[in-house]
One Martini backbone bead per residue (centre of mass of N, CA, C, O) as a GRO file, in nm:
protein
  142
    1MET     BB    1  -2.208  -0.375  -1.036
    2GLU     BB    2  -1.961  -0.642  -1.063
    3LEU     BB    3  -2.070  -0.910  -0.953
    4GLY     BB    4  -2.227  -1.032  -1.192
    5LYS     BB    5  -1.990  -1.039  -1.392
    6ASN     BB    6  -1.801  -1.209  -1.213
    7ILE     BB    7  -1.972  -1.459  -1.191
    8TYR     BB    8  -1.989  -1.520  -1.489
    9THR     BB    9  -1.686  -1.533  -1.557
   10LEU     BB   10  -1.602  -1.747  -1.341
   11ARG     BB   11  -1.795  -1.966  -1.429
   12LYS     BB   12  -1.678  -1.999  -1.714
   13GLU     BB   13  -1.385  -2.060  -1.632
   14LYS     BB   14  -1.482  -2.327  -1.466
   15GLY     BB   15  -1.728  -2.465  -1.633
   16PHE     BB   16  -1.999  -2.370  -1.525
   17SER     BB   17  -2.310  -2.392  -1.470
   18GLN     BB   18  -2.577  -2.273  -1.316
   19GLU     BB   19  -2.645  -2.544  -1.183
   20ASN     BB   20  -2.370  -2.611  -1.059
   21LEU     BB   21  -2.345  -2.358  -0.884
   22ALA     BB   22  -2.610  -2.388  -0.731
   23GLU     BB   23  -2.530  -2.647  -0.581
   24LYS     BB   24  -2.277  -2.526  -0.431
   25VAL     BB   25  -2.473  -2.280  -0.298
   26ASN     BB   26  -2.774  -2.358  -0.241
   27VAL     BB   27  -2.939  -2.286  -0.510
   28THR     BB   28  -3.084  -2.167  -0.778
   29ARG     BB   29  -3.061  -2.099  -1.107
   30GLN     BB   30  -3.221  -1.828  -1.092
   31THR     BB   31  -3.036  -1.695  -0.882
   32ILE     BB   32  -2.786  -1.684  -1.056
   33SER     BB   33  -2.913  -1.516  -1.280
   34ASN     BB   34  -2.983  -1.270  -1.099
   35TRP     BB   35  -2.693  -1.206  -1.021
   36GLU     BB   36  -2.577  -1.168  -1.310
   37LEU     BB   37  -2.800  -0.933  -1.373
   38GLY     BB   38  -2.843  -0.759  -1.095
   39GLU     BB   39  -3.125  -0.808  -0.938
   40THR     BB   40  -2.957  -0.964  -0.726
   41PHE     BB   41  -2.807  -1.062  -0.409
   42PRO     BB   42  -2.602  -1.204  -0.208
   43ASN     BB   43  -2.562  -1.315   0.081
   44PRO     BB   44  -2.314  -1.370   0.299
   45GLU     BB   45  -2.331  -1.681   0.289
   46GLN     BB   46  -2.339  -1.704  -0.023
   47LEU     BB   47  -2.071  -1.553  -0.070
   48ILE     BB   48  -1.893  -1.764   0.064
   49LEU     BB   49  -1.971  -2.003  -0.118
   50LEU     BB   50  -1.896  -1.863  -0.385
   51SER     BB   51  -1.601  -1.821  -0.320
   52GLY     BB   52  -1.532  -2.123  -0.295
   53ALA     BB   53  -1.636  -2.222  -0.579
   54LEU     BB   54  -1.445  -1.988  -0.737
   55ASP     BB   55  -1.170  -1.923  -0.599
   56LYS     BB   56  -1.247  -1.644  -0.445
   57SER     BB   57  -1.260  -1.362  -0.308
   58ILE     BB   58  -1.481  -1.137  -0.205
   59ASP     BB   59  -1.336  -0.893  -0.317
   60GLU     BB   60  -1.313  -1.004  -0.605
   61LEU     BB   61  -1.614  -1.042  -0.659
   62VAL     BB   62  -1.696  -0.725  -0.594
   63GLY     BB   63  -1.429  -0.546  -0.697
   64ASN     BB   64  -1.205  -0.533  -0.484
   65ASP     BB   65  -0.891  -0.349  -0.489
   66LEU     BB   66  -0.710  -0.302  -0.223
   67LYS     BB   67  -0.424  -0.239  -0.319
   68HIS     BB   68  -0.497  -0.022  -0.521
   69ASN     BB   69  -0.663   0.166  -0.337
   70PHE     BB   70  -0.445   0.214  -0.122
   71LYS     BB   71  -0.229   0.337  -0.310
   72GLU     BB   72  -0.401   0.572  -0.410
   73GLU     BB   73  -0.464   0.701  -0.125
   74CYS     BB   74  -0.155   0.657   0.023
   75GLY     BB   75   0.047   0.533  -0.130
   76ASP     BB   76   0.381   0.435  -0.111
   77ASN     BB   77   0.480   0.377   0.206
   78THR     BB   78   0.757   0.232   0.199
   79LYS     BB   79   0.918   0.450   0.053
   80THR     BB   80   0.861   0.679   0.249
   81MET     BB   81   0.982   0.544   0.502
   82LYS     BB   82   1.270   0.510   0.395
   83LYS     BB   83   1.326   0.809   0.348
   84ARG     BB   84   1.281   0.901   0.638
   85LYS     BB   85   1.503   0.730   0.767
   86VAL     BB   86   1.736   0.858   0.617
   87TYR     BB   87   1.693   1.146   0.705
   88ILE     BB   88   1.689   1.107   1.011
   89GLY     BB   89   1.961   0.965   1.038
   90LEU     BB   90   2.148   1.185   0.911
   91VAL     BB   91   2.059   1.422   1.082
   92PHE     BB   92   2.125   1.295   1.353
   93LEU     BB   93   2.421   1.234   1.303
   94CYS     BB   94   2.519   1.526   1.239
   95GLY     BB   95   2.408   1.655   1.496
   96THR     BB   96   2.572   1.481   1.694
   97ILE     BB   97   2.851   1.559   1.595
   98ALA     BB   98   2.819   1.860   1.657
   99VAL     BB   99   2.768   1.833   1.962
  100ILE     BB  100   3.028   1.684   2.035
  101TRP     BB  101   3.223   1.894   1.931
  102PHE     BB  102   3.134   2.144   2.110
  103LEU     BB  103   3.162   1.998   2.385
  104SER     BB  104   3.467   1.918   2.361
  105ALA     BB  105   3.582   2.206   2.315
  106ASN     BB  106   3.463   2.442   2.504
  107ILE     BB  107   3.483   2.744   2.317
  108PHE     BB  108   3.189   2.817   2.277
  109ARG     BB  109   2.931   2.995   2.220
  110TYR     BB  110   2.599   2.989   2.206
  111GLU     BB  111   2.566   3.084   1.908
  112GLU     BB  112   2.772   2.883   1.790
  113MET     BB  113   2.628   2.625   1.876
  114ILE     BB  114   2.373   2.667   1.710
  115ARG     BB  115   2.514   2.681   1.435
  116ILE     BB  116   2.640   2.399   1.444
  117ILE     BB  117   2.380   2.240   1.468
  118VAL     BB  118   2.244   2.347   1.213
  119ALA     BB  119   2.469   2.260   1.023
  120GLY     BB  120   2.451   1.956   1.084
  121LEU     BB  121   2.156   1.921   0.997
  122THR     BB  122   2.191   2.028   0.709
  123ILE     BB  123   2.399   1.824   0.618
  124GLY     BB  124   2.218   1.578   0.666
  125PHE     BB  125   2.001   1.656   0.463
  126PHE     BB  126   2.186   1.667   0.209
  127LEU     BB  127   2.289   1.378   0.229
  128ALA     BB  128   2.012   1.245   0.202
  129THR     BB  129   1.947   1.358  -0.076
  130VAL     BB  130   2.186   1.233  -0.224
  131CYS     BB  131   2.121   0.938  -0.153
  132GLN     BB  132   1.844   0.931  -0.290
  133VAL     BB  133   1.942   0.990  -0.575
  134ILE     BB  134   2.149   0.760  -0.601
  135LEU     BB  135   1.926   0.526  -0.492
  136SER     BB  136   1.745   0.547  -0.712
  137PRO     BB  137   1.601   0.346  -0.945
  138GLU     BB  138   1.684   0.512  -1.196
  139ASN     BB  139   1.999   0.518  -1.127
  140LEU     BB  140   2.046   0.202  -1.097
  141LYS     BB  141   1.985   0.129  -1.406
  142LYS     BB  142   2.240   0.287  -1.540
   0.00000   0.00000   0.00000
């Protein structure tokens, strides 16, 4: 576990001796030494005090990089959601235009209406794809 290494590194960065840190966390110097060596671990109350003394979150102390782990497991969700919104919006827009067109014309048979709707949705999908390519960060840098 990284906790012992993190305690040692952060203590040194702050310029604390084991005795100084022990006073701030209300434990003995030997307890700090045991934590740094990984022989024992702080209980939750001690972890909170340690977090405050070293000005780091508990997640940072124990080595959890939540942002990194979340992005690795789930991907960058904001980009995915923006892309979905563009696709859904343009597909919906083109599909709606197709529906309004065939309803207002009122001269199409049922099969033709289905084809027009599918064509409108397909056009919306392709427009969304083109917009995504044009607006991608790689193309905006050029």
